[in-house]
mmCIF file of C-alpha atoms and ligand atoms in Angstrom:
data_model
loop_
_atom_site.group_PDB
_atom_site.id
_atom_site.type_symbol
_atom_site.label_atom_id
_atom_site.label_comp_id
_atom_site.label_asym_id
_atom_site.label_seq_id
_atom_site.Cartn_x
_atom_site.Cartn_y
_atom_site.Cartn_z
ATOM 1 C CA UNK A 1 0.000 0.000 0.000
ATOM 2 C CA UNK A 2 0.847 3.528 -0.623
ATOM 3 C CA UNK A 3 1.117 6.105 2.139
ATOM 4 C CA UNK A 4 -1.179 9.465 1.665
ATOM 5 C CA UNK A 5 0.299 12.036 3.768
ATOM 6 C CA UNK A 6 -1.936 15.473 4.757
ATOM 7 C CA UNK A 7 -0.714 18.394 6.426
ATOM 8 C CA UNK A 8 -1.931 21.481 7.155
ATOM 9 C CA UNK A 9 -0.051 24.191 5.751
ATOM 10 C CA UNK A 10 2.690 26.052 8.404
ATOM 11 C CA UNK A 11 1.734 28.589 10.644
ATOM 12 C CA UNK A 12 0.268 31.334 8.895
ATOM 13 C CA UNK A 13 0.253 35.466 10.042
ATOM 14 C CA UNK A 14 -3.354 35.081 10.064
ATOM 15 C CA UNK A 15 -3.397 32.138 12.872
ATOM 16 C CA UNK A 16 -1.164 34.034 14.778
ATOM 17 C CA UNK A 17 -3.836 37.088 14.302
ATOM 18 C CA UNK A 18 -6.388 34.474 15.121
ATOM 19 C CA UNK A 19 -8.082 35.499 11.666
ATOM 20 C CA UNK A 20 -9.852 32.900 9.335
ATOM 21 C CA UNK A 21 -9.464 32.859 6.144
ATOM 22 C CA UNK A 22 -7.085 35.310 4.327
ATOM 23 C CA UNK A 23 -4.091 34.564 1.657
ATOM 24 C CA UNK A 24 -1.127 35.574 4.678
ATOM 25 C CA UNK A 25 1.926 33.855 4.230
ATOM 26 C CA UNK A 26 3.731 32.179 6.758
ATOM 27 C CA UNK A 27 5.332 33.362 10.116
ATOM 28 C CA UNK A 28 8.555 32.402 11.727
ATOM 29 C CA UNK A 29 7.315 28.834 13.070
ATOM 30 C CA UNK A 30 5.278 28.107 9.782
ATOM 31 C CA UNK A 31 8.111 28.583 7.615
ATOM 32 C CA UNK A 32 10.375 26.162 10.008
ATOM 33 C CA UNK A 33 7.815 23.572 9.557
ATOM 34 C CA UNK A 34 7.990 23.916 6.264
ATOM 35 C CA UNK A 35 11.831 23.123 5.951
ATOM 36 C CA UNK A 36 10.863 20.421 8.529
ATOM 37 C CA UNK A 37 8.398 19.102 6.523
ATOM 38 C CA UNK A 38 10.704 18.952 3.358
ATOM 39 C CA UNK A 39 13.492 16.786 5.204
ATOM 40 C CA UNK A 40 10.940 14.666 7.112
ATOM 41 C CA UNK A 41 9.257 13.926 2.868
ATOM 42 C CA UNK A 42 12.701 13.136 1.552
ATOM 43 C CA UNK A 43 13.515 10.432 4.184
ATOM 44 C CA UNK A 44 10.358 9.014 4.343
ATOM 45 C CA UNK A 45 9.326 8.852 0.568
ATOM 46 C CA UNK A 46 13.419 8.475 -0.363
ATOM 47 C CA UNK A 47 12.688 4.587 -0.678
ATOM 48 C CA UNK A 48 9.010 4.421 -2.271
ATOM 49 C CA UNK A 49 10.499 6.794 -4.755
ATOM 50 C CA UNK A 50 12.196 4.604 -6.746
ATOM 51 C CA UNK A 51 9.935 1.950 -6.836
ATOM 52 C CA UNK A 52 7.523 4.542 -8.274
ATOM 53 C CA UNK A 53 9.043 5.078 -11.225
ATOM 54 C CA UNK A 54 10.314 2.064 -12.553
ATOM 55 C CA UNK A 55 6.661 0.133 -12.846
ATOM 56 C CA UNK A 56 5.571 2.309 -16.043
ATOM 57 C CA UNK A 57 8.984 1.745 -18.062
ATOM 58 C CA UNK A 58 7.251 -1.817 -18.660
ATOM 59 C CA UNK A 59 4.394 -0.177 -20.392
ATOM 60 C CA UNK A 60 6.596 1.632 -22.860
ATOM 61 C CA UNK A 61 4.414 0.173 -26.004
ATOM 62 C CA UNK A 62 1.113 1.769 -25.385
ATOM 63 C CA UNK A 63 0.166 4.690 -26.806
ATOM 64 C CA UNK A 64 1.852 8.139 -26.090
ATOM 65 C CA UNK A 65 -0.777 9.671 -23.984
ATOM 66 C CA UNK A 66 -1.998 6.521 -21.762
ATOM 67 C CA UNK A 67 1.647 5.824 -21.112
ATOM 68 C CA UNK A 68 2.194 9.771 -20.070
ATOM 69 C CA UNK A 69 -1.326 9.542 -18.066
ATOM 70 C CA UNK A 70 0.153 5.933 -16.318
ATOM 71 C CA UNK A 71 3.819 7.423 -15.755
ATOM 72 C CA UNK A 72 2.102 10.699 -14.109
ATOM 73 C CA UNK A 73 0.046 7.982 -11.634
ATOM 74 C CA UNK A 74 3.647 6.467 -10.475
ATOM 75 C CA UNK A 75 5.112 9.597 -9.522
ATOM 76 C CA UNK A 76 5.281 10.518 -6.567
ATOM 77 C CA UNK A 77 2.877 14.083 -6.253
ATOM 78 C CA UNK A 78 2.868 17.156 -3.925
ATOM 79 C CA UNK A 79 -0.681 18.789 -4.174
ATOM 80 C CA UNK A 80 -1.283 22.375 -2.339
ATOM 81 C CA UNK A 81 -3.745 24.176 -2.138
ATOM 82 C CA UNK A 82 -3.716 28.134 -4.279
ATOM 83 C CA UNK A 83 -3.272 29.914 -1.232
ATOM 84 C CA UNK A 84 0.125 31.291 -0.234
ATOM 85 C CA UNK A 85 0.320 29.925 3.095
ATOM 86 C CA UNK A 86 -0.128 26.064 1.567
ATOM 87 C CA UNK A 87 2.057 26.940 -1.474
ATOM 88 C CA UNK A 88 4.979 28.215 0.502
ATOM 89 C CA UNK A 89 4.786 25.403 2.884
ATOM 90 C CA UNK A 90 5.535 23.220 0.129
ATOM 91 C CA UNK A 91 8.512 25.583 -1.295
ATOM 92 C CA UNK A 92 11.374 23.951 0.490
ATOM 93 C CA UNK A 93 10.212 20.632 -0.623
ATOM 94 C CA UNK A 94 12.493 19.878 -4.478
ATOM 95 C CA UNK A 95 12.386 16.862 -6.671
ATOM 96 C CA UNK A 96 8.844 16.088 -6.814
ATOM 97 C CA UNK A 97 5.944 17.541 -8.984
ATOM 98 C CA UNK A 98 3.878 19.818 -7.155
ATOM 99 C CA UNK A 99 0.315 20.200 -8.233
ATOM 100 C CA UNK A 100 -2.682 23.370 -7.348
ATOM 101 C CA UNK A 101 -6.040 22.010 -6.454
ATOM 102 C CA UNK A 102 -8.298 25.425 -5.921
ATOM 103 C CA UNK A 103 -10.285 22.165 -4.550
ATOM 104 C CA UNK A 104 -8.302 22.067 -2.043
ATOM 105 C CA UNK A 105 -8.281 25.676 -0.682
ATOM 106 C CA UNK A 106 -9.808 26.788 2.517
ATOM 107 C CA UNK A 107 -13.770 26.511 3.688
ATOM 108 C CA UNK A 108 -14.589 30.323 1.878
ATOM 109 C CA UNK A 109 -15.929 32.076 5.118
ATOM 110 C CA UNK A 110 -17.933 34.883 3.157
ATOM 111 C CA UNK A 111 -18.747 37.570 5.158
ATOM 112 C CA UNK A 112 -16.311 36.582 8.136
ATOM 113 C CA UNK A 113 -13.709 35.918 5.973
ATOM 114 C CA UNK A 114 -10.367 38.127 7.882
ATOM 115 C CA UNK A 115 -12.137 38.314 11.107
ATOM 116 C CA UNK A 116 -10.927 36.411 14.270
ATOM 117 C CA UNK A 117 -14.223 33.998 16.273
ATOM 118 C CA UNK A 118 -14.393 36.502 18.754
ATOM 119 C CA UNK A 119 -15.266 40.001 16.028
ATOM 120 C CA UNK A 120 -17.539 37.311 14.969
ATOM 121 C CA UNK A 121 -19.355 36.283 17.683
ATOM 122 C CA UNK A 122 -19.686 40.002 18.853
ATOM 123 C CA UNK A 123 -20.308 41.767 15.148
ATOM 124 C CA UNK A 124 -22.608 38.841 13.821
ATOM 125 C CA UNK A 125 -23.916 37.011 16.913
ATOM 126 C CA UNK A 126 -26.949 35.577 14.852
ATOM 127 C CA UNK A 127 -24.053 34.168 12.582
ATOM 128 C CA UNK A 128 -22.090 32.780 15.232
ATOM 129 C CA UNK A 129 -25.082 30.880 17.149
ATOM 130 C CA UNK A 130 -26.128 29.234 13.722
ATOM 131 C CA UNK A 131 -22.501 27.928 13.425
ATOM 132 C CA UNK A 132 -22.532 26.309 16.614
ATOM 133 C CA UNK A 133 -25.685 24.494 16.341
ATOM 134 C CA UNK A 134 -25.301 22.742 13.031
ATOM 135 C CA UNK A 135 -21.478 23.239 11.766
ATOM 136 C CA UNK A 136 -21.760 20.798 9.139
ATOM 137 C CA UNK A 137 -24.961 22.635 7.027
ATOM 138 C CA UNK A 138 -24.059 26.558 8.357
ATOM 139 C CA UNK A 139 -23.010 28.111 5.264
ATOM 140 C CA UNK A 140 -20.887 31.500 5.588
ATOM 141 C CA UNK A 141 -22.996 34.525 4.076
ATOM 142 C CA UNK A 142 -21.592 35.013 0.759
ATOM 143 C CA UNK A 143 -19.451 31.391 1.107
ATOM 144 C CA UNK A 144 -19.528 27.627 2.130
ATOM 145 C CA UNK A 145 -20.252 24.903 4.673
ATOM 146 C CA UNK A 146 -18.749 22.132 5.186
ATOM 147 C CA UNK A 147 -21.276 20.118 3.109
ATOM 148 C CA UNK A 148 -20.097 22.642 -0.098
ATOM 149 C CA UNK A 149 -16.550 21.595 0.511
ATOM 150 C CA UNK A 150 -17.308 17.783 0.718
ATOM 151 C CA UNK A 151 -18.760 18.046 -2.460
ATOM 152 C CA UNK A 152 -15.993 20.185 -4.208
ATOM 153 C CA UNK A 153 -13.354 17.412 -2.647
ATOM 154 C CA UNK A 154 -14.662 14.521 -5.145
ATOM 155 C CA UNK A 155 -12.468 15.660 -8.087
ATOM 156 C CA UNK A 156 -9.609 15.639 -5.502
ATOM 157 C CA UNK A 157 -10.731 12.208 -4.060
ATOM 158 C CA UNK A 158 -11.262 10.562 -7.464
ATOM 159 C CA UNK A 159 -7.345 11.454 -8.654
ATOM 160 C CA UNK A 160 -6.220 10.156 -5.183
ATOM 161 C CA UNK A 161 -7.740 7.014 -5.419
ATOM 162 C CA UNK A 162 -6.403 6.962 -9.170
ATOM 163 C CA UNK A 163 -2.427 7.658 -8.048
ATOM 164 C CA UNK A 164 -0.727 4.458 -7.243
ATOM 165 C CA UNK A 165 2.416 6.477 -5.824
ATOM 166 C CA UNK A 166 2.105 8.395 -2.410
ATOM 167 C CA UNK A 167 0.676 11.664 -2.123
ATOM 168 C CA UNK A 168 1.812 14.492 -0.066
ATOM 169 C CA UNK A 169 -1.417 16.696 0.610
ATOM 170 C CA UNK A 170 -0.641 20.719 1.598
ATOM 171 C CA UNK A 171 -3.701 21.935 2.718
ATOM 172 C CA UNK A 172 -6.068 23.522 5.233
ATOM 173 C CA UNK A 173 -7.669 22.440 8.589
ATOM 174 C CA UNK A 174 -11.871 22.526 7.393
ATOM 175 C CA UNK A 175 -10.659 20.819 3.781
ATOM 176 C CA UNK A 176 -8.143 18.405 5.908
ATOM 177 C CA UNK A 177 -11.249 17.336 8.039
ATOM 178 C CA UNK A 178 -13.210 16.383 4.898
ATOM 179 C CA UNK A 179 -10.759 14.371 3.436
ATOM 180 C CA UNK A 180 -9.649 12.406 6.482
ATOM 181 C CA UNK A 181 -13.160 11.671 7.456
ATOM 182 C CA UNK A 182 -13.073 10.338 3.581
ATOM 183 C CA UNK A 183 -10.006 8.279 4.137
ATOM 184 C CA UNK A 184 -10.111 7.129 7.878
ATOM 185 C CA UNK A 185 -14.181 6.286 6.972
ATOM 186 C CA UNK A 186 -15.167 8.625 10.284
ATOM 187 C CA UNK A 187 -18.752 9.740 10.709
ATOM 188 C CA UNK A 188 -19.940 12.803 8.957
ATOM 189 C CA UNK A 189 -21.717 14.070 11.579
ATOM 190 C CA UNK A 190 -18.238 14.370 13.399
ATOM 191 C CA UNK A 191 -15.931 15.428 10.947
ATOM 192 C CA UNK A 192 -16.119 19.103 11.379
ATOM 193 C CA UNK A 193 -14.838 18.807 15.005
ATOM 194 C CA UNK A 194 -11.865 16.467 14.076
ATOM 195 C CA UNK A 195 -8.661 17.374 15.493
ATOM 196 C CA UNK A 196 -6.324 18.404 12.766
ATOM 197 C CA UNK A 197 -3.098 19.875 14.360
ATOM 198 C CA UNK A 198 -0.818 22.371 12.682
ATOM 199 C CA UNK A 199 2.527 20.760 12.031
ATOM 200 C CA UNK A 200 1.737 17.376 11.846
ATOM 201 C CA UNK A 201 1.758 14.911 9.412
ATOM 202 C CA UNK A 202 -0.734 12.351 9.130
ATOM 203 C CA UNK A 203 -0.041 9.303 7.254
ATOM 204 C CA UNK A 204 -2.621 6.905 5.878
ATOM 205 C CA UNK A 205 -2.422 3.455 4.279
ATOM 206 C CA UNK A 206 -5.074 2.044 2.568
ATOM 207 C CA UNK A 207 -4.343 -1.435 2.133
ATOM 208 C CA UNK A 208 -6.756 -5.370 2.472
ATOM 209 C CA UNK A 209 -6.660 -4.861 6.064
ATOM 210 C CA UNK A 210 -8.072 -1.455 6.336
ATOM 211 C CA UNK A 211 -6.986 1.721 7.333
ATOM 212 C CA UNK A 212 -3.719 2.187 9.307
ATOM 213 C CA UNK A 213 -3.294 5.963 10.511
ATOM 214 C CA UNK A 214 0.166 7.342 12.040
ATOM 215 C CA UNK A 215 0.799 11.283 13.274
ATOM 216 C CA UNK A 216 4.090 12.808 12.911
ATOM 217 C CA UNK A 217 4.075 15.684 15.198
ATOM 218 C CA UNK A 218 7.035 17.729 13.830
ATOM 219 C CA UNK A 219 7.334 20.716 16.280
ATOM 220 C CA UNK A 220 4.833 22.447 18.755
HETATM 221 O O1 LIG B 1 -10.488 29.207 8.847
HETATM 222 C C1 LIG B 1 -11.062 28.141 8.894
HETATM 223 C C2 LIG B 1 -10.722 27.076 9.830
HETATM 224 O O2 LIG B 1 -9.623 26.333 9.448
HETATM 225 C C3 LIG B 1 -11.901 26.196 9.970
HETATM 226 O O3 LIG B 1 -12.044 25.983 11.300
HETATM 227 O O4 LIG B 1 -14.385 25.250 10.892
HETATM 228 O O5 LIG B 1 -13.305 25.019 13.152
HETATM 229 O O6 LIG B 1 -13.971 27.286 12.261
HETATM 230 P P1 LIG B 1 -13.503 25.890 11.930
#
């Protein structure tokens, strides 16, 4: 089995601000993780990588596209998000593809989009009380639930299941939930509450004998 590793992106400005949403880029702890991150890829994927690429060289008679479309599943991918704080995190990382899923950005928080819970909660209290009862269906004024991004994850989900090389997945905590509860089969109903820690890794391996998960915790 192939691992699928997901990470949220570093530490942004905006987390440190306590704001949601925003393009910042990445503060002084973010952009370690990211050169932690990069190490921590090439040791762990330094192995699957060449047994990645050597499976399509059998395949060299097919046609030109299907053998460029099966070479492309063997390598080894880096997807991001196109927000600057998942782009740079993935900057130090060198010798592997990197690919930008707008899929993949962060829940759109409409109206609230730059403010921190609290503005929220005192500027829009209606706003804030509907989010707390039902998380999963709220939609942002003017931008998404969680439902909305479930449903704009399936291209994403289809092209992972279609890789046979690992995966390295950049991305943000409300998209990360989705896709986990995807992989690790969790209950929708939980998902928007699941624990998705900045600078950890989270490795998953889909094999006959289900689901094995393992954290990385690179730094505090
Ligand atoms: O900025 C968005 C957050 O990553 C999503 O967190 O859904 O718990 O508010 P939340």
């Amino acid at each position: 089995p192939r691992p699928i590793l997901l990470t949220r992106h570093g530490e942004s400005l905006d987390n440190v601000r306590g704001q949601i949403g925003g393009d910042s880029s990445l503060s002084e702890a973010g952009l370690l993780y990211s050169r932690k991150l990069a190490s921590f890829i090439e040791k762990r994927l330094a192995s699957e990588r060449t047994a990645s690429v050597s499976v399509p060289f059998v395949t060299c008679n097919l046609e030109r596209n299907i053998f460029i479309e099966l070479f492309v599943r063997y390598l080894i991918q880096i997807w991001t998000s196109t927000l600057q704080r998942s782009i740079l995190t993935a900057h130090p990382i060198i010798g592997f593809p990197k690919i930008q899923w707008r899929a993949l950005d962060e829940i759109n928080a409409g109206i609230c989009d730059g403010m921190t819970y609290d503005e929220v909660k005192k500027s829009k209290p209606e706003e804030y009380e509907s989010r707390g009862k039902d998380k999963l269906r709220y939609r942002y004024p003017r931008g998404e639930s969680y439902l909305d991004v479930i449903q704009r994850l399936e291209t994403v989900i289809i092209e992972l299941e279609r890789q046979r090389a690992p995966v390295v997945v950049i991305s943000h905590q409300a998209v990360l939930r989705a896709l986990y509860a995807y992989l690790a089969d969790r209950p929708l109903e939980e998902l928007p509450n699941i624990e998705i820690p900045l600078h950890t890794i989270i490795e998953i391996q889909m094999g006959v004998a289900g689901v094995q998960e393992k954290r990385y915790k690179l730094m505090d």
